[in-house]
Coordinates of C-alpha atoms in Angstrom, one line a residue:
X208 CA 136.4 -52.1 268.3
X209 CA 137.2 -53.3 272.2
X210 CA 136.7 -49.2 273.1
X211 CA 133.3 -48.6 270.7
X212 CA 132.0 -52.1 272.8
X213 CA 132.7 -51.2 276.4
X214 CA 131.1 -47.2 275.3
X215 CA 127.9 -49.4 273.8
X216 CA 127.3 -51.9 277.4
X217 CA 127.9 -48.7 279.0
X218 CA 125.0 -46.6 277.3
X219 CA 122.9 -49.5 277.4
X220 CA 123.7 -49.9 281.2
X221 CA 122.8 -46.4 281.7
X222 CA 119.2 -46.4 280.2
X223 CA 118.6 -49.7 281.8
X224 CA 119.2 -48.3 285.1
X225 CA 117.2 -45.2 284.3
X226 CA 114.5 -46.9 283.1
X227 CA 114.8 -49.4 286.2
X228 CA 114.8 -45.8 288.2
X229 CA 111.7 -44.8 286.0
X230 CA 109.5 -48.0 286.7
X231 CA 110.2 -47.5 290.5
X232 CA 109.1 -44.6 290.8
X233 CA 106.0 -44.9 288.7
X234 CA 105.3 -48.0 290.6
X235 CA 106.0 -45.7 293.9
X236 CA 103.2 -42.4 293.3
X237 CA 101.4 -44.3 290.9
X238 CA 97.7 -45.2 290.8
X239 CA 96.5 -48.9 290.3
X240 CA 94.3 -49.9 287.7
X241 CA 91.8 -50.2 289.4
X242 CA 91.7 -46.7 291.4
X243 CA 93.0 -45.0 288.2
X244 CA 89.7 -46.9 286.5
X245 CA 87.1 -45.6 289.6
X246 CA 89.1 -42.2 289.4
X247 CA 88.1 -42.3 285.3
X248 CA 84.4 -42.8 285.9
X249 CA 84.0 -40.4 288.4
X250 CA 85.6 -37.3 285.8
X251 CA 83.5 -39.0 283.5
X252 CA 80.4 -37.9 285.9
X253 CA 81.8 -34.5 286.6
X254 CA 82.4 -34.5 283.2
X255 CA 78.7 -34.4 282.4
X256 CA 78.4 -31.6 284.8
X257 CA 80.2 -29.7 283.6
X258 CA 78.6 -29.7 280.0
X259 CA 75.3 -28.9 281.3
X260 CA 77.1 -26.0 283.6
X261 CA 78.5 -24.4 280.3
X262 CA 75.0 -25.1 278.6
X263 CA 72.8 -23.1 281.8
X264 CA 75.5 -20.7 281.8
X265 CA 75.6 -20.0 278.5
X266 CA 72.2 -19.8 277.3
X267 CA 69.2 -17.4 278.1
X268 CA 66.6 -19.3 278.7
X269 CA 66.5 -19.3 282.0
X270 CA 62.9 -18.0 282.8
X271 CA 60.1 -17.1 280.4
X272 CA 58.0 -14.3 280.9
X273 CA 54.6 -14.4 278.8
X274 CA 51.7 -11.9 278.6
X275 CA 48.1 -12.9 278.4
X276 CA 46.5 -13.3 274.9
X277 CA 44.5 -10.5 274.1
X278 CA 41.4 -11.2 272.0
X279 CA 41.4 -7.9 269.7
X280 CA 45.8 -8.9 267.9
X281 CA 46.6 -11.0 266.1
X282 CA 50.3 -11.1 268.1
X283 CA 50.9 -11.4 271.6
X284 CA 54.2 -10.4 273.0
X285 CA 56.9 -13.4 275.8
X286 CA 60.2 -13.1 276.9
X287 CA 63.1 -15.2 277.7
X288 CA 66.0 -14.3 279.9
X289 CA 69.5 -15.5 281.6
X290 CA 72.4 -14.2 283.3
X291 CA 73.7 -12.0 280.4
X292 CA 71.0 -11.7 278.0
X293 CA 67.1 -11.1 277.4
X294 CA 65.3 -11.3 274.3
X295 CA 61.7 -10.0 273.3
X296 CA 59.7 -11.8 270.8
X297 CA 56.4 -11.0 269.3
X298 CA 54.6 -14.2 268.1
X299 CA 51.5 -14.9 266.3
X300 CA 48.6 -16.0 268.5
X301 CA 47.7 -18.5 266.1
X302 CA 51.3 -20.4 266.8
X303 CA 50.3 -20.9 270.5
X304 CA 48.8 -23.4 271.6
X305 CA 45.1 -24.2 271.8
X306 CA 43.7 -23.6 275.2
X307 CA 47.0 -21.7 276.1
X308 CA 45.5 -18.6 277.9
X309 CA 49.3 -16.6 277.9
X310 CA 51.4 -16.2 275.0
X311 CA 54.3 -18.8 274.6
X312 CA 56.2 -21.0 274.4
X313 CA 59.1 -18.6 273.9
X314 CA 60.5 -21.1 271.0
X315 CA 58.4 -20.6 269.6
X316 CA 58.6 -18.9 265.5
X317 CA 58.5 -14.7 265.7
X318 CA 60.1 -11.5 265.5
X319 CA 63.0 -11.4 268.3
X320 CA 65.3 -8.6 269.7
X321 CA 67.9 -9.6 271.8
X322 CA 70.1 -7.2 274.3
X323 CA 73.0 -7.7 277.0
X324 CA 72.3 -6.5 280.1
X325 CA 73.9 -3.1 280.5
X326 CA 74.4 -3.3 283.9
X327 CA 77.9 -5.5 283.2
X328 CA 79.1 -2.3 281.2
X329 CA 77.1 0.8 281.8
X330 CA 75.6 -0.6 285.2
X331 CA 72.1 0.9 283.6
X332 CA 69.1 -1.6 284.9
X333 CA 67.2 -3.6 282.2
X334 CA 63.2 -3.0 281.8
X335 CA 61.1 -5.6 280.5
X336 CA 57.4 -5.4 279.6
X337 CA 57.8 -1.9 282.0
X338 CA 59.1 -3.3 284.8
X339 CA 63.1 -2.5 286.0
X340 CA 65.8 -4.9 286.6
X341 CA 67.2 -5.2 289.9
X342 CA 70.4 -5.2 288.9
X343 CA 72.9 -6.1 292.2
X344 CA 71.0 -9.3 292.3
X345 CA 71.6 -10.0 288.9
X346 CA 74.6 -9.2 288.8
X347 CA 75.5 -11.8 292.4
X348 CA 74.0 -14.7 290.1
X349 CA 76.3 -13.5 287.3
X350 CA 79.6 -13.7 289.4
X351 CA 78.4 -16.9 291.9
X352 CA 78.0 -18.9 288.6
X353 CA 81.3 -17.4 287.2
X354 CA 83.0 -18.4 290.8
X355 CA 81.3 -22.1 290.1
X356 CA 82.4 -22.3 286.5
X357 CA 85.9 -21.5 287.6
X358 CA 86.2 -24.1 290.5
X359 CA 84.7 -26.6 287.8
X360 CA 87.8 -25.7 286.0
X361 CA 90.3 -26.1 288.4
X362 CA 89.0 -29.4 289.7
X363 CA 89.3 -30.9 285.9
X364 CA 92.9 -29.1 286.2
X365 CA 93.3 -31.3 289.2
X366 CA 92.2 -34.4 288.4
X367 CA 94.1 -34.8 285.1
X368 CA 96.9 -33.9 287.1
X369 CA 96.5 -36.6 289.0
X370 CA 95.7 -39.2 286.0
X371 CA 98.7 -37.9 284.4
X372 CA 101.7 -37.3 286.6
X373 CA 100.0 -39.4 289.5
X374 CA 99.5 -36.5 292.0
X375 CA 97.1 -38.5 294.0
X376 CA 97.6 -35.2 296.8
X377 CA 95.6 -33.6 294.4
X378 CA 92.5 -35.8 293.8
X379 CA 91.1 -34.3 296.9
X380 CA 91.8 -30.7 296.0
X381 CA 89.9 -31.6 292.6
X382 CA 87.1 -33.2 295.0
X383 CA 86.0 -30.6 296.7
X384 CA 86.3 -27.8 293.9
X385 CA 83.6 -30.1 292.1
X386 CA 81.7 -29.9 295.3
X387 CA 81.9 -26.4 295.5
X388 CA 81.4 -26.3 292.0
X389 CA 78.3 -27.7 291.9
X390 CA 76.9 -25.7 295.4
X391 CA 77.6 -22.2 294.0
X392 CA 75.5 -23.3 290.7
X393 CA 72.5 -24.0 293.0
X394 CA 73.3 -21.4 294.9
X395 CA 73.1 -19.1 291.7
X396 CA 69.7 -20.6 290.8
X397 CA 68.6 -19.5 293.8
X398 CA 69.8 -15.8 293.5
X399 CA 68.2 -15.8 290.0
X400 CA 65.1 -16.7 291.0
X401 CA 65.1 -13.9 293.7
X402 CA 65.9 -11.7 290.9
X403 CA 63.2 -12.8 288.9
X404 CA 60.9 -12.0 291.5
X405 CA 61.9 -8.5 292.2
X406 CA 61.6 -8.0 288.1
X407 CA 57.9 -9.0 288.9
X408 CA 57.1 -6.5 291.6
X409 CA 59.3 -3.3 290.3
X410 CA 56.8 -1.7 288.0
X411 CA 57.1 1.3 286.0
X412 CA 54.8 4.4 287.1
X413 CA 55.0 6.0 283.5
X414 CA 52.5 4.9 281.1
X415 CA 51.6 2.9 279.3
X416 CA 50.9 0.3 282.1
X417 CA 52.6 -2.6 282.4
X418 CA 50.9 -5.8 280.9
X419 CA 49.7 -8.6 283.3
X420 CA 52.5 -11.4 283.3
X421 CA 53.4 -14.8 283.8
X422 CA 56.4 -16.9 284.4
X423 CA 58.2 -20.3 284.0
X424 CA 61.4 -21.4 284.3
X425 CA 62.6 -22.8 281.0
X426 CA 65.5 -25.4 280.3
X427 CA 68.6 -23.9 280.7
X428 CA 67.8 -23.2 284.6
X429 CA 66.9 -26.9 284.7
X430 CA 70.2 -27.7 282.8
X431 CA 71.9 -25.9 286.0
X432 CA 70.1 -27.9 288.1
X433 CA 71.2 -31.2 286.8
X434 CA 74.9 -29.5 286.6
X435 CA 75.0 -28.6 290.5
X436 CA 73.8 -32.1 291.6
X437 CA 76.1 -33.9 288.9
X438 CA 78.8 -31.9 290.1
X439 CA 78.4 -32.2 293.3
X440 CA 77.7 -35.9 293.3
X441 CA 80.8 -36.4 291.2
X442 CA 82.8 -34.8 293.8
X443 CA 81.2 -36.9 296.6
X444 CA 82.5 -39.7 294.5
X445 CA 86.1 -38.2 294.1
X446 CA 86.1 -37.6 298.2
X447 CA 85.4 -41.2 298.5
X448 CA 88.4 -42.6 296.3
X449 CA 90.1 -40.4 298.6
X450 CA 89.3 -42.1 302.0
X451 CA 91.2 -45.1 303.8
X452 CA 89.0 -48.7 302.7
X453 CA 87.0 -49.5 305.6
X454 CA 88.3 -52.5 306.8
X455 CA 84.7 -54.2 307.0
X456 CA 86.1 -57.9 306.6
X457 CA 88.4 -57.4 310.1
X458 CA 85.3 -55.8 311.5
X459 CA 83.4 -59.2 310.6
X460 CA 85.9 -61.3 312.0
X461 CA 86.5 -59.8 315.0
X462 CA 82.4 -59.5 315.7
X463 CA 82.5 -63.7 314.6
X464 CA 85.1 -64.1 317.4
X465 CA 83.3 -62.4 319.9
X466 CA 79.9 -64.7 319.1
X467 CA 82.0 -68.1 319.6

């Protein structure tokens, strides 16, 4: 009995002391309350970036292209396009709008065909409505959103590392791959809409000729909008919690003993 009661205060010694060890050294890297709190909101913001990323990213309806209506049909032909995919749809001119002079919305009910752009596989450009794809500047806004999805990714990675383990070294590594994040998404907007542009002005010489057109940029490039400035403001945030607190109450006090 005397050896089986020394082995038991021994074991129970041991995990005390390794628990003690524990404790220390959570209480050494760890993150206070109220930082780990501040830390939470801010991947809470990022968080909401990075939804609307995958959304814009994800979808096609970045920019609409819509013919005129033409008195003599019934039908009247719009397009929608993103980073991987367009679709054609033929809709009934008595679905758009009144006082609508193109045809649109492209949400509108009708026949749809939708493609992948070839020029990810096959590198063959895409024609829409008789006008050719330029596909190198396509294919930059493809890969510069791709390059901002995957810094999104590793600054999530981050900062759960650093809610988790209490890597606070981390927090701002996970900062500025939200900024990043967020920059490349604009800047990706902005390649697309160069893109969209040179769709515009490469038209086809065969017949038939290619229709008058107009264009607006539809939701899911305003979805990438919101995602770059959420991101990036959410890694501004991150930055922040990274920097020293200003010590504005010595500053006070020091300016208060310079008056008297």
């Amino acid at each position: 009995m005397m050896m089986w009661s020394n082995f038991l205060m021994q074991e129970e010694d041991r995990r005390r002391g390794a628990s003690g060890q524990r404790a220390r050294g959570q209480h050494k890297s760890g993150l206070s309350p109220e930082q780990e709190g501040k830390i939470k909101l801010a991947l809470l913001l990022t968080t909401v970036g990075a939804t609307l990323a995958v959304l814009a990213v994800g979808t096609e309806f970045w920019v609409e292209l819509n013919t005129f209506k033409a008195n003599d049909s019934a039908v009247c032909d719009a397009a929608h396009l993103g980073l991987w995919k367009m679709c054609t749809k033929r809709l009934w001119q008595a679905d758009v709008p009144t006082g609508r002079e193109t045809c649109g919305p492209a949400a509108l009910p009708g026949e749809a065909n939708c493609t992948y752009f070839k020029f990810f596989t096959t590198g063959e450009n895409a024609r829409i409505f008789q006008r050719t794809t330029k596909k190198e500047v396509n294919l930059a806004a493809a890969v510069v959103a791709v390059l901002g999805l995957a810094f999104m990714t590793l600054g999530c990675l981050c900062v759960i590392m650093v809610l988790s383990k209490g890597a606070e070294s981390l927090l701002r590594v996970g900062a500025v791959c939200f900024g990043l994040s967020g920059l490349l998404l604009l800047v990706s907007l902005e390649v697309f809409r160069h893109s969209v542009q040179a769709l515009l002005q490469r038209v086809g010489p065969e017949p038939p000729p290619a229709p008058a057109l107009t264009y607006e940029y539809s939701w899911s490039l305003a979805c990438g909008v919101g995602a770059g400035l959420v991101l990036m403001l959410g890694g501004g945030c991150l930055l922040l919690l990274t920097l020293p607190p200003w010590p504005w109450g010595s500053l006070c006090l020091k300016q208060g003993h310079r008056a008297t």
